mmCIF file of C-alpha atoms in Angstrom:
data_model
loop_
_atom_site.group_PDB
_atom_site.id
_atom_site.type_symbol
_atom_site.label_atom_id
_atom_site.label_comp_id
_atom_site.label_asym_id
_atom_site.label_seq_id
_atom_site.Cartn_x
_atom_site.Cartn_y
_atom_site.Cartn_z
ATOM 1 C CA MET A 3 -3.487 -55.635 10.355
ATOM 2 C CA ASN A 4 -4.674 -55.841 6.747
ATOM 3 C CA GLU A 5 -5.692 -52.312 5.731
ATOM 4 C CA ARG A 6 -7.505 -53.708 2.691
ATOM 5 C CA SER A 7 -9.960 -55.343 5.081
ATOM 6 C CA HIS A 8 -11.844 -52.028 5.266
ATOM 7 C CA GLY A 9 -13.841 -53.535 2.401
ATOM 8 C CA PRO A 10 -16.470 -51.483 0.592
ATOM 9 C CA GLY A 11 -16.076 -48.361 2.740
ATOM 10 C CA TYR A 12 -13.690 -45.423 2.919
ATOM 11 C CA ARG A 13 -10.861 -44.817 5.376
ATOM 12 C CA LEU A 14 -8.052 -42.302 5.690
ATOM 13 C CA LEU A 15 -5.061 -44.433 6.684
ATOM 14 C CA ASP A 16 -2.202 -41.962 7.083
ATOM 15 C CA PHE A 17 -0.998 -38.545 5.937
ATOM 16 C CA GLY A 18 2.127 -36.414 5.943
ATOM 17 C CA GLN A 19 4.754 -34.703 3.805
ATOM 18 C CA GLY A 20 2.095 -33.202 1.601
ATOM 19 C CA ARG A 21 0.258 -36.431 0.788
ATOM 20 C CA LYS A 22 -2.507 -38.676 2.114
ATOM 21 C CA LEU A 23 -3.048 -42.421 1.960
ATOM 22 C CA GLU A 24 -6.646 -43.571 1.632
ATOM 23 C CA SER A 25 -8.579 -46.788 1.223
ATOM 24 C CA PHE A 26 -11.525 -46.687 -1.171
ATOM 25 C CA GLY A 27 -13.265 -50.023 -1.081
ATOM 26 C CA GLY A 28 -9.948 -51.667 -0.152
ATOM 27 C CA ARG A 29 -8.005 -49.942 -2.936
ATOM 28 C CA LEU A 30 -5.104 -47.867 -1.563
ATOM 29 C CA LEU A 31 -4.607 -44.410 -3.091
ATOM 30 C CA ASP A 32 -1.653 -42.078 -2.524
ATOM 31 C CA ARG A 33 -2.616 -38.483 -3.394
ATOM 32 C CA PRO A 34 -1.337 -34.923 -2.822
ATOM 33 C CA CYS A 35 -2.741 -33.071 0.199
ATOM 34 C CA PRO A 36 -1.558 -29.511 0.953
ATOM 35 C CA ALA A 37 -3.061 -29.710 4.458
ATOM 36 C CA ALA A 38 -0.517 -32.451 5.238
ATOM 37 C CA ASP A 39 2.530 -30.364 4.266
ATOM 38 C CA ASP A 40 3.701 -29.794 7.840
ATOM 39 C CA ARG A 41 2.905 -33.247 9.186
ATOM 40 C CA ARG A 42 4.922 -36.455 9.300
ATOM 41 C CA LYS A 43 3.772 -39.857 8.107
ATOM 42 C CA GLN A 44 2.999 -42.153 11.039
ATOM 43 C CA ARG A 45 2.713 -45.450 9.138
ATOM 44 C CA PRO A 46 5.373 -45.400 6.378
ATOM 45 C CA ASP A 47 5.050 -49.174 6.033
ATOM 46 C CA LEU A 48 1.552 -48.810 4.608
ATOM 47 C CA TRP A 49 2.666 -46.573 1.755
ATOM 48 C CA LYS A 50 4.667 -49.393 0.152
ATOM 49 C CA ASP A 51 1.541 -51.228 -0.965
ATOM 50 C CA VAL A 52 -0.408 -48.477 -2.779
ATOM 51 C CA ASP A 53 -2.507 -49.471 -5.757
ATOM 52 C CA SER A 54 -2.541 -46.023 -7.368
ATOM 53 C CA ARG A 55 -0.472 -42.861 -6.973
ATOM 54 C CA PHE A 56 -1.109 -39.410 -8.433
ATOM 55 C CA ASP A 57 1.720 -37.144 -9.606
ATOM 56 C CA PRO A 58 0.482 -33.508 -9.672
ATOM 57 C CA GLN A 59 3.436 -32.277 -11.721
ATOM 58 C CA ARG A 60 2.664 -34.630 -14.583
ATOM 59 C CA ARG A 61 -1.087 -34.753 -13.865
ATOM 60 C CA ARG A 62 -0.825 -38.485 -14.119
ATOM 61 C CA TRP A 63 -1.908 -41.541 -12.178
ATOM 62 C CA THR A 64 0.327 -44.571 -11.853
ATOM 63 C CA HIS A 65 -1.666 -47.760 -11.256
ATOM 64 C CA HIS A 66 0.292 -50.629 -9.731
ATOM 65 C CA THR A 67 -2.780 -52.858 -9.940
ATOM 66 C CA ALA A 68 -5.557 -52.685 -12.504
ATOM 67 C CA TRP A 69 -8.269 -50.134 -11.757
ATOM 68 C CA SER A 70 -11.761 -51.617 -11.645
ATOM 69 C CA ASP A 71 -14.291 -49.494 -13.549
ATOM 70 C CA ASP A 72 -17.046 -50.599 -11.178
ATOM 71 C CA LEU A 73 -15.321 -49.462 -7.955
ATOM 72 C CA GLN A 74 -17.945 -47.901 -5.653
ATOM 73 C CA VAL A 75 -18.083 -46.700 -2.059
ATOM 74 C CA GLU A 76 -21.156 -45.962 0.053
ATOM 75 C CA PHE A 77 -21.428 -42.744 2.084
ATOM 76 C CA ALA A 78 -24.527 -42.070 4.236
ATOM 77 C CA GLY A 79 -26.502 -44.526 2.127
ATOM 78 C CA ILE A 80 -25.300 -42.916 -1.120
ATOM 79 C CA ARG A 81 -23.480 -45.099 -3.625
ATOM 80 C CA MET A 82 -20.632 -43.187 -5.290
ATOM 81 C CA PRO A 83 -18.469 -44.483 -8.146
ATOM 82 C CA ILE A 84 -14.740 -43.962 -7.657
ATOM 83 C CA ALA A 85 -12.783 -43.005 -10.773
ATOM 84 C CA PRO A 86 -9.434 -41.234 -11.264
ATOM 85 C CA THR A 87 -9.364 -37.781 -12.874
ATOM 86 C CA PRO A 88 -6.495 -35.714 -14.358
ATOM 87 C CA PHE A 89 -6.741 -33.409 -11.329
ATOM 88 C CA GLY A 90 -6.076 -36.116 -8.733
ATOM 89 C CA HIS A 91 -9.716 -36.317 -7.645
ATOM 90 C CA VAL A 92 -11.746 -39.522 -7.661
ATOM 91 C CA GLY A 93 -15.330 -38.257 -7.925
ATOM 92 C CA VAL A 94 -16.128 -37.796 -4.242
ATOM 93 C CA PHE A 95 -14.882 -35.745 -1.280
ATOM 94 C CA PRO A 96 -15.189 -38.019 1.797
ATOM 95 C CA GLU A 97 -14.805 -35.144 4.275
ATOM 96 C CA GLN A 98 -18.311 -34.038 3.258
ATOM 97 C CA LEU A 99 -19.870 -37.137 4.843
ATOM 98 C CA PRO A 100 -21.188 -35.272 7.955
ATOM 99 C CA ASN A 101 -22.906 -32.790 5.648
ATOM 100 C CA TRP A 102 -24.567 -35.536 3.617
ATOM 101 C CA ARG A 103 -25.843 -37.068 6.835
ATOM 102 C CA TRP A 104 -27.126 -33.659 7.951
ATOM 103 C CA LEU A 105 -28.932 -33.147 4.644
ATOM 104 C CA ARG A 106 -30.676 -36.481 5.047
ATOM 105 C CA GLU A 107 -31.422 -36.318 8.778
ATOM 106 C CA THR A 108 -32.839 -32.770 8.740
ATOM 107 C CA ALA A 109 -34.774 -33.021 5.482
ATOM 108 C CA PRO A 110 -38.346 -31.663 5.519
ATOM 109 C CA LYS A 111 -40.950 -34.325 6.247
ATOM 110 C CA ALA A 112 -42.949 -33.392 3.172
ATOM 111 C CA GLY A 113 -39.870 -33.801 1.019
ATOM 112 C CA GLY A 114 -41.708 -33.894 -2.295
ATOM 113 C CA GLN A 115 -43.010 -30.375 -1.719
ATOM 114 C CA ALA A 116 -39.536 -28.946 -1.097
ATOM 115 C CA SER A 117 -36.850 -27.948 -3.584
ATOM 116 C CA GLY A 118 -33.108 -28.082 -3.098
ATOM 117 C CA LEU A 119 -30.379 -26.212 -4.965
ATOM 118 C CA ASN A 120 -26.849 -27.618 -5.141
ATOM 119 C CA LEU A 121 -24.242 -25.136 -6.432
ATOM 120 C CA PHE A 122 -20.720 -26.126 -7.499
ATOM 121 C CA ALA A 123 -22.375 -29.527 -7.267
ATOM 122 C CA TYR A 124 -19.541 -31.698 -8.650
ATOM 123 C CA THR A 125 -20.712 -35.319 -9.083
ATOM 124 C CA GLY A 126 -23.793 -34.831 -6.954
ATOM 125 C CA ALA A 127 -23.557 -36.552 -3.578
ATOM 126 C CA SER A 128 -25.388 -33.628 -1.909
ATOM 127 C CA SER A 129 -27.972 -33.678 -4.689
ATOM 128 C CA ILE A 130 -28.544 -37.379 -4.067
ATOM 129 C CA ALA A 131 -28.763 -36.849 -0.298
ATOM 130 C CA MET A 132 -31.654 -34.434 -0.864
ATOM 131 C CA ALA A 133 -33.295 -36.500 -3.588
ATOM 132 C CA LEU A 134 -33.263 -39.662 -1.461
ATOM 133 C CA GLU A 135 -35.422 -37.764 1.046
ATOM 134 C CA GLY A 136 -37.920 -36.926 -1.697
ATOM 135 C CA MET A 137 -36.818 -33.377 -2.492
ATOM 136 C CA LYS A 138 -36.787 -31.923 -5.992
ATOM 137 C CA VAL A 139 -33.260 -30.814 -6.835
ATOM 138 C CA ALA A 140 -31.480 -28.387 -9.149
ATOM 139 C CA HIS A 141 -27.908 -29.601 -9.677
ATOM 140 C CA VAL A 142 -25.619 -26.833 -11.003
ATOM 141 C CA ASP A 143 -21.991 -27.219 -12.031
ATOM 142 C CA ALA A 144 -19.919 -25.381 -14.651
ATOM 143 C CA ALA A 145 -18.154 -28.560 -15.835
ATOM 144 C CA LYS A 146 -20.125 -30.726 -18.257
ATOM 145 C CA PRO A 147 -18.327 -33.976 -17.244
ATOM 146 C CA ASN A 148 -19.309 -33.413 -13.597
ATOM 147 C CA VAL A 149 -22.963 -33.010 -14.521
ATOM 148 C CA ALA A 150 -22.819 -36.130 -16.690
ATOM 149 C CA SER A 151 -21.325 -38.029 -13.751
ATOM 150 C CA ALA A 152 -24.130 -36.784 -11.507
ATOM 151 C CA ARG A 153 -26.667 -38.419 -13.822
ATOM 152 C CA THR A 154 -24.766 -41.681 -13.500
ATOM 153 C CA VAL A 155 -24.726 -41.359 -9.704
ATOM 154 C CA ALA A 156 -28.483 -40.780 -9.666
ATOM 155 C CA GLY A 157 -28.988 -43.976 -11.643
ATOM 156 C CA LEU A 158 -26.784 -45.968 -9.254
ATOM 157 C CA ASN A 159 -28.988 -44.768 -6.389
ATOM 158 C CA GLY A 160 -32.301 -45.627 -8.052
ATOM 159 C CA LEU A 161 -33.067 -41.998 -8.862
ATOM 160 C CA ALA A 162 -32.845 -41.987 -12.655
ATOM 161 C CA GLU A 163 -36.470 -40.808 -12.902
ATOM 162 C CA HIS A 164 -36.408 -38.488 -9.888
ATOM 163 C CA PRO A 165 -37.033 -34.765 -10.544
ATOM 164 C CA ILE A 166 -33.409 -33.598 -10.645
ATOM 165 C CA ARG A 167 -32.520 -30.789 -13.043
ATOM 166 C CA TYR A 168 -28.961 -31.173 -14.332
ATOM 167 C CA LEU A 169 -27.586 -27.772 -15.289
ATOM 168 C CA VAL A 170 -24.218 -26.966 -16.840
ATOM 169 C CA ASP A 171 -24.036 -23.351 -15.757
ATOM 170 C CA ASP A 172 -22.148 -20.705 -13.836
ATOM 171 C CA ALA A 173 -23.445 -20.757 -10.256
ATOM 172 C CA ALA A 174 -23.641 -16.975 -9.803
ATOM 173 C CA LYS A 175 -25.368 -16.404 -13.129
ATOM 174 C CA PHE A 176 -27.877 -19.186 -12.511
ATOM 175 C CA VAL A 177 -28.725 -17.861 -9.054
ATOM 176 C CA ALA A 178 -29.158 -14.311 -10.394
ATOM 177 C CA ARG A 179 -31.645 -15.607 -12.991
ATOM 178 C CA GLU A 180 -33.533 -17.552 -10.325
ATOM 179 C CA VAL A 181 -33.836 -14.363 -8.252
ATOM 180 C CA ARG A 182 -35.344 -12.544 -11.244
ATOM 181 C CA ARG A 183 -37.757 -15.447 -11.786
ATOM 182 C CA GLY A 184 -38.903 -15.256 -8.178
ATOM 183 C CA ASN A 185 -38.130 -18.916 -7.457
ATOM 184 C CA ARG A 186 -37.706 -20.236 -3.913
ATOM 185 C CA TYR A 187 -35.808 -23.154 -2.390
ATOM 186 C CA HIS A 188 -36.066 -24.891 0.948
ATOM 187 C CA THR A 189 -32.386 -25.928 0.900
ATOM 188 C CA ILE A 190 -29.317 -24.389 -0.736
ATOM 189 C CA VAL A 191 -25.932 -26.113 -0.683
ATOM 190 C CA MET A 192 -22.700 -24.639 -1.995
ATOM 191 C CA ASP A 193 -19.088 -25.815 -1.977
ATOM 192 C CA PRO A 194 -17.323 -23.069 -3.937
ATOM 193 C CA PRO A 195 -13.652 -23.356 -4.884
ATOM 194 C CA ALA A 196 -11.038 -20.974 -3.511
ATOM 195 C CA TYR A 197 -10.383 -19.868 -7.070
ATOM 196 C CA GLY A 198 -11.256 -20.942 -10.586
ATOM 197 C CA HIS A 199 -12.875 -19.912 -13.846
ATOM 198 C CA GLY A 200 -16.475 -20.097 -15.026
ATOM 199 C CA PRO A 201 -17.633 -21.380 -18.439
ATOM 200 C CA SER A 202 -17.062 -17.916 -19.960
ATOM 201 C CA GLY A 203 -13.530 -17.730 -18.574
ATOM 202 C CA LYS A 204 -14.364 -15.191 -15.853
ATOM 203 C CA ALA A 205 -12.151 -15.627 -12.800
ATOM 204 C CA TRP A 206 -13.696 -16.681 -9.494
ATOM 205 C CA ARG A 207 -12.104 -15.664 -6.199
ATOM 206 C CA LEU A 208 -13.794 -16.871 -3.034
ATOM 207 C CA GLU A 209 -12.874 -13.868 -0.882
ATOM 208 C CA ARG A 210 -14.346 -11.500 -3.489
ATOM 209 C CA ASP A 211 -17.202 -13.397 -5.130
ATOM 210 C CA LEU A 212 -18.728 -15.411 -2.296
ATOM 211 C CA TRP A 213 -20.601 -12.507 -0.707
ATOM 212 C CA PRO A 214 -22.751 -11.374 -3.667
ATOM 213 C CA LEU A 215 -23.530 -15.026 -4.369
ATOM 214 C CA VAL A 216 -24.639 -15.632 -0.769
ATOM 215 C CA ASP A 217 -26.698 -12.438 -0.894
ATOM 216 C CA ASP A 218 -28.572 -13.665 -3.971
ATOM 217 C CA CYS A 219 -29.010 -17.119 -2.434
ATOM 218 C CA LEU A 220 -30.693 -15.589 0.612
ATOM 219 C CA SER A 221 -33.266 -14.106 -1.763
ATOM 220 C CA LEU A 222 -34.047 -17.621 -2.987
ATOM 221 C CA LEU A 223 -34.597 -19.210 0.432
ATOM 222 C CA SER A 224 -38.147 -19.809 1.628
ATOM 223 C CA PRO A 225 -38.975 -17.397 4.502
ATOM 224 C CA SER A 226 -41.213 -20.039 6.088
ATOM 225 C CA GLY A 227 -38.294 -22.416 6.640
ATOM 226 C CA PHE A 228 -34.951 -23.212 5.071
ATOM 227 C CA ARG A 229 -31.544 -24.863 5.325
ATOM 228 C CA LEU A 230 -28.300 -23.333 4.105
ATOM 229 C CA LEU A 231 -24.989 -25.187 3.869
ATOM 230 C CA ILE A 232 -21.766 -23.408 2.899
ATOM 231 C CA THR A 233 -18.353 -25.065 2.849
ATOM 232 C CA GLY A 234 -15.009 -23.591 1.851
ATOM 233 C CA HIS A 235 -11.320 -24.364 1.501
ATOM 234 C CA SER A 236 -9.479 -21.039 1.464
ATOM 235 C CA PRO A 237 -7.404 -19.321 4.155
ATOM 236 C CA GLN A 238 -8.857 -16.010 2.934
ATOM 237 C CA VAL A 239 -12.363 -16.903 4.171
ATOM 238 C CA ALA A 240 -13.215 -18.506 7.526
ATOM 239 C CA ALA A 241 -16.436 -19.932 8.923
ATOM 240 C CA SER A 242 -16.619 -16.944 11.274
ATOM 241 C CA ASP A 243 -16.593 -14.580 8.270
ATOM 242 C CA VAL A 244 -19.569 -16.396 6.779
ATOM 243 C CA VAL A 245 -21.428 -16.453 10.092
ATOM 244 C CA ASP A 246 -20.859 -12.731 10.634
ATOM 245 C CA TYR A 247 -22.145 -11.965 7.154
ATOM 246 C CA LEU A 248 -25.239 -14.108 7.645
ATOM 247 C CA ARG A 249 -25.935 -12.591 11.053
ATOM 248 C CA ALA A 250 -25.939 -9.135 9.472
ATOM 249 C CA THR A 251 -28.104 -10.018 6.470
ATOM 250 C CA LEU A 252 -30.555 -12.785 7.384
ATOM 251 C CA SER A 253 -32.736 -10.533 9.541
ATOM 252 C CA GLU A 254 -33.105 -8.118 6.645
ATOM 253 C CA LYS A 255 -33.548 -10.672 3.873
ATOM 254 C CA LEU A 256 -35.676 -13.303 5.623
ATOM 255 C CA ALA A 257 -36.841 -11.744 8.906
ATOM 256 C CA VAL A 258 -34.773 -14.182 10.961
ATOM 257 C CA PRO A 259 -34.694 -12.767 14.520
ATOM 258 C CA VAL A 260 -31.182 -11.617 15.418
ATOM 259 C CA ARG A 261 -31.602 -12.884 18.994
ATOM 260 C CA GLN A 262 -32.402 -16.344 17.575
ATOM 261 C CA PHE A 263 -29.576 -16.463 15.057
ATOM 262 C CA ASP A 264 -26.883 -18.216 17.124
ATOM 263 C CA SER A 265 -29.221 -21.100 17.944
ATOM 264 C CA LEU A 266 -29.785 -21.727 14.230
ATOM 265 C CA VAL A 267 -26.131 -21.976 13.222
ATOM 266 C CA ASP A 268 -23.647 -24.833 13.402
ATOM 267 C CA GLN A 269 -20.100 -24.092 12.263
ATOM 268 C CA GLY A 270 -16.757 -25.826 12.407
ATOM 269 C CA ARG A 271 -14.030 -27.626 10.503
ATOM 270 C CA LEU A 272 -14.409 -30.628 8.257
ATOM 271 C CA THR A 273 -11.835 -33.236 9.208
ATOM 272 C CA LEU A 274 -10.819 -36.814 8.481
ATOM 273 C CA ASN A 275 -9.240 -39.078 11.123
ATOM 274 C CA ASP A 276 -6.433 -41.450 10.205
ATOM 275 C CA LEU A 277 -5.632 -44.798 11.835
ATOM 276 C CA GLY A 278 -3.765 -42.998 14.627
ATOM 277 C CA ASN A 279 -6.813 -40.750 15.194
ATOM 278 C CA ARG A 280 -4.948 -37.694 13.922
ATOM 279 C CA LYS A 281 -7.223 -35.100 12.348
ATOM 280 C CA LEU A 282 -6.591 -33.910 8.793
ATOM 281 C CA ASP A 283 -8.195 -30.532 8.162
ATOM 282 C CA ALA A 284 -10.414 -30.264 5.073
ATOM 283 C CA GLY A 285 -11.981 -26.807 5.252
ATOM 284 C CA PHE A 286 -14.859 -25.135 7.079
ATOM 285 C CA PHE A 287 -18.588 -25.663 7.165
ATOM 286 C CA VAL A 288 -21.505 -23.416 8.127
ATOM 287 C CA ARG A 289 -25.003 -24.873 8.450
ATOM 288 C CA VAL A 290 -28.125 -22.824 9.129
ATOM 289 C CA THR A 291 -31.561 -24.306 9.842
ATOM 290 C CA PHE A 292 -34.577 -22.025 10.271
ATOM 291 C CA GLN A 293 -38.267 -22.728 10.772
ATOM 292 C CA SER A 294 -40.565 -19.733 11.035
ATOM 293 C CA ASN A 295 -43.131 -19.660 13.821
ATOM 294 C CA VAL A 296 -45.434 -17.669 11.577
ATOM 295 C CA ALA A 297 -48.240 -19.777 10.199
#
């Protein structure tokens, strides 16, 4: 079996011993993966033919074959460029594919009248998923290179002129200003890190800082109908914690009936399956979809 025959798509091939082996458009990448620490590699033969390997200690990629600057992979109809970074990332998180599909499949029919907010937006796949369905989008990320990459991604997807606001900003500060302005969004997406630092150097800790951010975001959601997507990658916060918080606050903030809440929520784990159909965990997701019956 030629694993490079996966062609233009993405595939997790194998994982174990703290690393994962992936095919991006037929290019084989060997990268660190903490979720694979306690697992064993099932296909050690495949690891001999990697094109690129990332060393986290040296923050360095080793390329055994030349990297093509025009390498791209399509996810849910979204074209994403693949490029190595000093942090071992490549510009896209494939485990988010079900969420991109959800954003597209559940988009409001009158997309042009709806606004979406993407926080911790990285290179913008979620922004593009909303924009492709006609929504206006605010794309917020604290890293200037990520926002610049998002512009490139929009152009690759024919959305260079689409109403997307590209904002280099701290997510919590931006949301607080939007609350004061009285702005509303139909859809809010956030994929906050477990820890990090904002542009001003202030430390971010998911278990401490997620809750006030979510509280402010609820003030931005349209009470007539909204979607909320929260993903996370920290053992300190689980999907059930987020669901419990939303259950306790949505009725107060947006008059969502408590008895209706469970039917509005989808929660679970993001996973990737390797060639042996083993699941590699990649964090939690919580999705909420609400449509008011009030005219």
